mmCIF file of C-alpha atoms in Angstrom:
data_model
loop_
_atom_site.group_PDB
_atom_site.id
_atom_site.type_symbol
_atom_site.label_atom_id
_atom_site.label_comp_id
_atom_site.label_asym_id
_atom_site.label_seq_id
_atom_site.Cartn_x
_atom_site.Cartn_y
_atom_site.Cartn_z
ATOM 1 C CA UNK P 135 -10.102 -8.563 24.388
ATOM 2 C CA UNK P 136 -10.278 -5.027 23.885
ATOM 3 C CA UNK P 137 -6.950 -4.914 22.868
ATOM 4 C CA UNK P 138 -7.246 -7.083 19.933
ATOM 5 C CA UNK P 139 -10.269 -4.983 18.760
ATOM 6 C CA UNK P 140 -8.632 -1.391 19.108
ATOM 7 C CA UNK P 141 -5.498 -3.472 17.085
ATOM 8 C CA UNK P 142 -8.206 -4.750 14.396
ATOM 9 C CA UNK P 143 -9.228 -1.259 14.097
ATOM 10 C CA UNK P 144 -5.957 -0.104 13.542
ATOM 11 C CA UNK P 145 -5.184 -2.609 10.845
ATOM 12 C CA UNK P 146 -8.302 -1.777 9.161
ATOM 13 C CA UNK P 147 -7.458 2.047 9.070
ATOM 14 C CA UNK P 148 -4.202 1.609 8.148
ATOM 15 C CA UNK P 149 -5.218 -1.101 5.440
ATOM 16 C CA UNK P 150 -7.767 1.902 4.117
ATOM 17 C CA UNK P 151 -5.180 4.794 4.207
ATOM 18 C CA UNK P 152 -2.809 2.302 2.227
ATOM 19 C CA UNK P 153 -5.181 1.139 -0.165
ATOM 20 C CA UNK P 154 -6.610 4.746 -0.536
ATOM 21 C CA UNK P 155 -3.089 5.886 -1.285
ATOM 22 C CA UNK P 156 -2.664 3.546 -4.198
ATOM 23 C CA UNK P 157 -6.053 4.555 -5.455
ATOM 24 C CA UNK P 158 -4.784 8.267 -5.535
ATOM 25 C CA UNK P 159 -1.423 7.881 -7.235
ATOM 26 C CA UNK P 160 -3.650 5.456 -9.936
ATOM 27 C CA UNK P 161 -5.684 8.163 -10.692
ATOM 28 C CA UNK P 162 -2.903 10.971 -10.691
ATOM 29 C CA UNK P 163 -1.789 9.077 -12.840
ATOM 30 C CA UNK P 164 -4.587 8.031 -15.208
ATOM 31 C CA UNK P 165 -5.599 11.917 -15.474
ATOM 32 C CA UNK P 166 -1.581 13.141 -15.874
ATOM 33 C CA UNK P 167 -2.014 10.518 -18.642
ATOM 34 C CA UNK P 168 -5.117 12.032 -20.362
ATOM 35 C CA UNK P 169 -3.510 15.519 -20.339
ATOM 36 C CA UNK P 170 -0.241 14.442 -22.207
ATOM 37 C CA UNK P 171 -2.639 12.865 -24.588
ATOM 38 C CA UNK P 172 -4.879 15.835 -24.940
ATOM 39 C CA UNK P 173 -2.025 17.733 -25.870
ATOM 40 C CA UNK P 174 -0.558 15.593 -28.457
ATOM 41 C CA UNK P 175 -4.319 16.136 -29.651
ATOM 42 C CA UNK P 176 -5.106 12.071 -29.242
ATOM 43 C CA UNK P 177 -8.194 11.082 -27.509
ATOM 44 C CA UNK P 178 -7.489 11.692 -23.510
ATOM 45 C CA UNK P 179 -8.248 7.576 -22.698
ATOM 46 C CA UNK P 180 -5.214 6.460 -20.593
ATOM 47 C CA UNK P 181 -4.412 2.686 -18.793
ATOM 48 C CA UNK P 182 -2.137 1.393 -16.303
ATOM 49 C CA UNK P 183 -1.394 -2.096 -15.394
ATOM 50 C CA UNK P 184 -0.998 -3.081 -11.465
ATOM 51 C CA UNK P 185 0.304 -6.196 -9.801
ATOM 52 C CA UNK P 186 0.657 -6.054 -6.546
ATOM 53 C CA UNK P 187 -0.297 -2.959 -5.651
ATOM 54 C CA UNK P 188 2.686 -1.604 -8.665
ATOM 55 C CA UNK P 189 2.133 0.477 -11.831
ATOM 56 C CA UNK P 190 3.376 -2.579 -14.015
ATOM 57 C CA UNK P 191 2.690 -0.070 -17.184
ATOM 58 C CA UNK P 192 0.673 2.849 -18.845
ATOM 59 C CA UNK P 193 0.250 4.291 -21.521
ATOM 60 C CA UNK P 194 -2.815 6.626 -23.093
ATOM 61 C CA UNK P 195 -4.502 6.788 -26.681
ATOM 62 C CA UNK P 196 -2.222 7.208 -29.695
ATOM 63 C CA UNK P 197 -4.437 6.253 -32.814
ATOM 64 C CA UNK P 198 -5.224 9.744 -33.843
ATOM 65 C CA UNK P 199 -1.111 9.942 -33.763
ATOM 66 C CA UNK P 200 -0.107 6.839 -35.144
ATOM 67 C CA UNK P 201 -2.765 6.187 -37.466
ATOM 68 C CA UNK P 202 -2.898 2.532 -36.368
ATOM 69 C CA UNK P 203 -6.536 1.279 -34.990
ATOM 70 C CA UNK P 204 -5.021 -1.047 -32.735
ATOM 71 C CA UNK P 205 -3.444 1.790 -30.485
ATOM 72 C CA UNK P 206 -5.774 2.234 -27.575
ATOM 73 C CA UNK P 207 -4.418 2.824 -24.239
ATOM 74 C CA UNK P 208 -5.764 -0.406 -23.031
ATOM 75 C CA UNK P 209 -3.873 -2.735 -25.832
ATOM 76 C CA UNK P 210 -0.494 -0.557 -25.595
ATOM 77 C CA UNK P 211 -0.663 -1.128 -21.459
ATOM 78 C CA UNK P 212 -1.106 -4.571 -21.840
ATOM 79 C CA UNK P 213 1.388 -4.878 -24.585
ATOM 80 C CA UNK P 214 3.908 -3.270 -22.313
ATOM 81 C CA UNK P 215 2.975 -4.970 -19.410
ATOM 82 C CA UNK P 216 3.585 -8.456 -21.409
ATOM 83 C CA UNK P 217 6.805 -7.470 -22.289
ATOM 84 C CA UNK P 218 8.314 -6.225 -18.683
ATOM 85 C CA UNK P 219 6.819 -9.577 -17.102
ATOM 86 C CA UNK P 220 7.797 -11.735 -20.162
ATOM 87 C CA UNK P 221 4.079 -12.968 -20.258
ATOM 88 C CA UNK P 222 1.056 -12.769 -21.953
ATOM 89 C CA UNK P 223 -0.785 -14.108 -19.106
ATOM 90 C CA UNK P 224 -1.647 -11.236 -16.774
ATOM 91 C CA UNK P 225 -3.966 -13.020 -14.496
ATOM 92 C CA UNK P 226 -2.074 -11.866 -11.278
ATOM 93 C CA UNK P 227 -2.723 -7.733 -12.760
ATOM 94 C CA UNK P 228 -5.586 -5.485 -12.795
ATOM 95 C CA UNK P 229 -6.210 -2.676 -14.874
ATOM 96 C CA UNK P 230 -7.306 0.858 -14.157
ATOM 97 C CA UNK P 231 -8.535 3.322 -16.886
ATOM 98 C CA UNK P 232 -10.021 6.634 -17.600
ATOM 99 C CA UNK P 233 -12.886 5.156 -20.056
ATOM 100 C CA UNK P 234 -15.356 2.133 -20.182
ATOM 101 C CA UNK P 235 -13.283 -0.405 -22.569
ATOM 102 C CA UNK P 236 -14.307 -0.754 -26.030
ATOM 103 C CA UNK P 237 -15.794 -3.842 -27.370
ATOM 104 C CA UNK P 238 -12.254 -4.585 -28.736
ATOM 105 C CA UNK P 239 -9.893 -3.659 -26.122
ATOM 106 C CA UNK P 240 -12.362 -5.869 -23.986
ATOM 107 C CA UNK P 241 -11.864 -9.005 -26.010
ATOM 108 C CA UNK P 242 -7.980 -8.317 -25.748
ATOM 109 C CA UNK P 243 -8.308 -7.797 -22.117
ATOM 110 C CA UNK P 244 -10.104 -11.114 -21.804
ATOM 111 C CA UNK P 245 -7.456 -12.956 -23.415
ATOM 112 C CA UNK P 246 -5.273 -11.583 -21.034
ATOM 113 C CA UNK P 247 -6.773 -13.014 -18.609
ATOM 114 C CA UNK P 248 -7.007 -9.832 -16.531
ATOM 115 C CA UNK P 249 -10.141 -10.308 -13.723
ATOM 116 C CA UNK P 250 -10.647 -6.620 -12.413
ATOM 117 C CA UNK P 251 -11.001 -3.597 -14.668
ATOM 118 C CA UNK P 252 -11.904 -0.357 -12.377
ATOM 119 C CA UNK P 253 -12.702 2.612 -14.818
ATOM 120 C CA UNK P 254 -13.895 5.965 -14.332
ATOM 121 C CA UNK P 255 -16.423 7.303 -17.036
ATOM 122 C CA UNK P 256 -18.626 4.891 -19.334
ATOM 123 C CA UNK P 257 -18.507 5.395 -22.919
ATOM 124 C CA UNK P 258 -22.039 6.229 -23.936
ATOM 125 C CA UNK P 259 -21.199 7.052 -27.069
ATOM 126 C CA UNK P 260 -19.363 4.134 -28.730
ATOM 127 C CA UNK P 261 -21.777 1.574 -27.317
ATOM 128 C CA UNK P 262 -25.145 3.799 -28.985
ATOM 129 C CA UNK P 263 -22.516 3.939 -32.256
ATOM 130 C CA UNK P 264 -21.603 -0.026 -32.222
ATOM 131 C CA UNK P 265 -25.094 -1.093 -32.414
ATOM 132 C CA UNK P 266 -25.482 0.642 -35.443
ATOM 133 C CA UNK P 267 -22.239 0.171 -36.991
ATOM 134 C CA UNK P 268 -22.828 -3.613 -36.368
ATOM 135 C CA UNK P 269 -26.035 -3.681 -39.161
ATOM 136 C CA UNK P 270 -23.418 -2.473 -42.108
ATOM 137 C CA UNK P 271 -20.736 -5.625 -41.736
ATOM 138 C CA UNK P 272 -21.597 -8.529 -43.490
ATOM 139 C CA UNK P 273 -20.297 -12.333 -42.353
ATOM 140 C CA UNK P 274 -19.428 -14.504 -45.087
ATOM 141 C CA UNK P 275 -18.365 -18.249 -44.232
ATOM 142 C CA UNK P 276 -16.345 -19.409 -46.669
ATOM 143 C CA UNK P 277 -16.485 -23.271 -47.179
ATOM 144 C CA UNK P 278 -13.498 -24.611 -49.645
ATOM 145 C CA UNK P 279 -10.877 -24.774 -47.274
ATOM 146 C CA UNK P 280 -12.562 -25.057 -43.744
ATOM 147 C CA UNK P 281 -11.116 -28.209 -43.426
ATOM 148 C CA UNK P 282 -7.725 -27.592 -44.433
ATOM 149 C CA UNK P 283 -7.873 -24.769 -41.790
ATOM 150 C CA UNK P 284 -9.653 -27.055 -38.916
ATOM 151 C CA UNK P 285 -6.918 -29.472 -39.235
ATOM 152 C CA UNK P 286 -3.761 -27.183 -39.322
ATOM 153 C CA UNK P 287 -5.079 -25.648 -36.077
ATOM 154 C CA UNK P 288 -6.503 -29.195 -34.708
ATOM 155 C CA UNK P 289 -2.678 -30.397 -35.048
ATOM 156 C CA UNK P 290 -1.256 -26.983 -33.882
ATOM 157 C CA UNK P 291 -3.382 -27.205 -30.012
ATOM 158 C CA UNK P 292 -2.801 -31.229 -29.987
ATOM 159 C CA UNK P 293 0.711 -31.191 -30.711
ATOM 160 C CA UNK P 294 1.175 -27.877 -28.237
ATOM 161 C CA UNK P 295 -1.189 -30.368 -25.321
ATOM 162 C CA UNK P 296 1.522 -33.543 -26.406
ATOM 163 C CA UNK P 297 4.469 -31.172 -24.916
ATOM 164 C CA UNK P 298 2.549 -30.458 -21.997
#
């Protein structure tokens, strides 16, 4: 009896030291990451994409560089990690970054499918700046061709459920 308790205790440690490991080479990672960014004067935000305890992909901010709004760390990881598993389904990964996600890099994250985010810093900033910057869009719902539209993507999803 005591021997399966001083082997459960073993496990456990072991388990921890492993799982602490991974944690540590994340994080190198993430902050190695930020610097590179920093340097290349784009915001230090950096990603990576595990499965299975595996850097699947990283990548950090480029939008300063690139001039393209859609390059956040977060999107470019998961865009990477789609390609090298030749899915967009990512259900099996997690994701580790530097910052809070953004209310966009969130949505694209959801439809991912991605469960577990772990991040280090929040970004107080952009969520006191969204509720403002949310007052100054305005949503128009344009009516002539709503049905038009419905139907194209009714057939779309009904012929894609037939081949299922």
């Amino acid at each position: 009896m005591e021997d399966s308790s001083l082997n459960n205790q073993c496990l456990c440690a072991l388990l921890f030291m492993f799982i602490g490991d991974n944690m540590n080479v994340y994080y190198n990672k993430l902050m190695t990451l930020c610097e590179k960014a920093s340097r290349k004067n784009c915001v230090p935000v950096s990603a990576l994409i595990v499965k299975d305890n595996k850097i699947i992909s990283s990548a950090y901010n480029l939008r300063k560089k690139t001039n393209n709004i859609l390059d956040h760390a977060e999107i470019i990881s998961i865009q990477k990690a789609n390609k090298k598993l030749k899915t967009w389904n990512l259900s099996e990964c997690e994701m580790y970054v530097t910052m809070k996600p953004c209310e966009m890099c969130m949505n694209i994250i959801n439809e991912s499918r991605i469960k577990k985010i772990h991040y280090l810093i929040d970004n107080v900033d952009y969520y006191e700046r969204k509720e403002k910057d949310k007052k100054n869009i305005v949503f128009i719902k344009e009516k002539d061709y709503d049905n038009m539209c419905s139907n194209i993507i009714k057939k779309f999803f009904k012929k894609i459920r037939e081949k299922d």
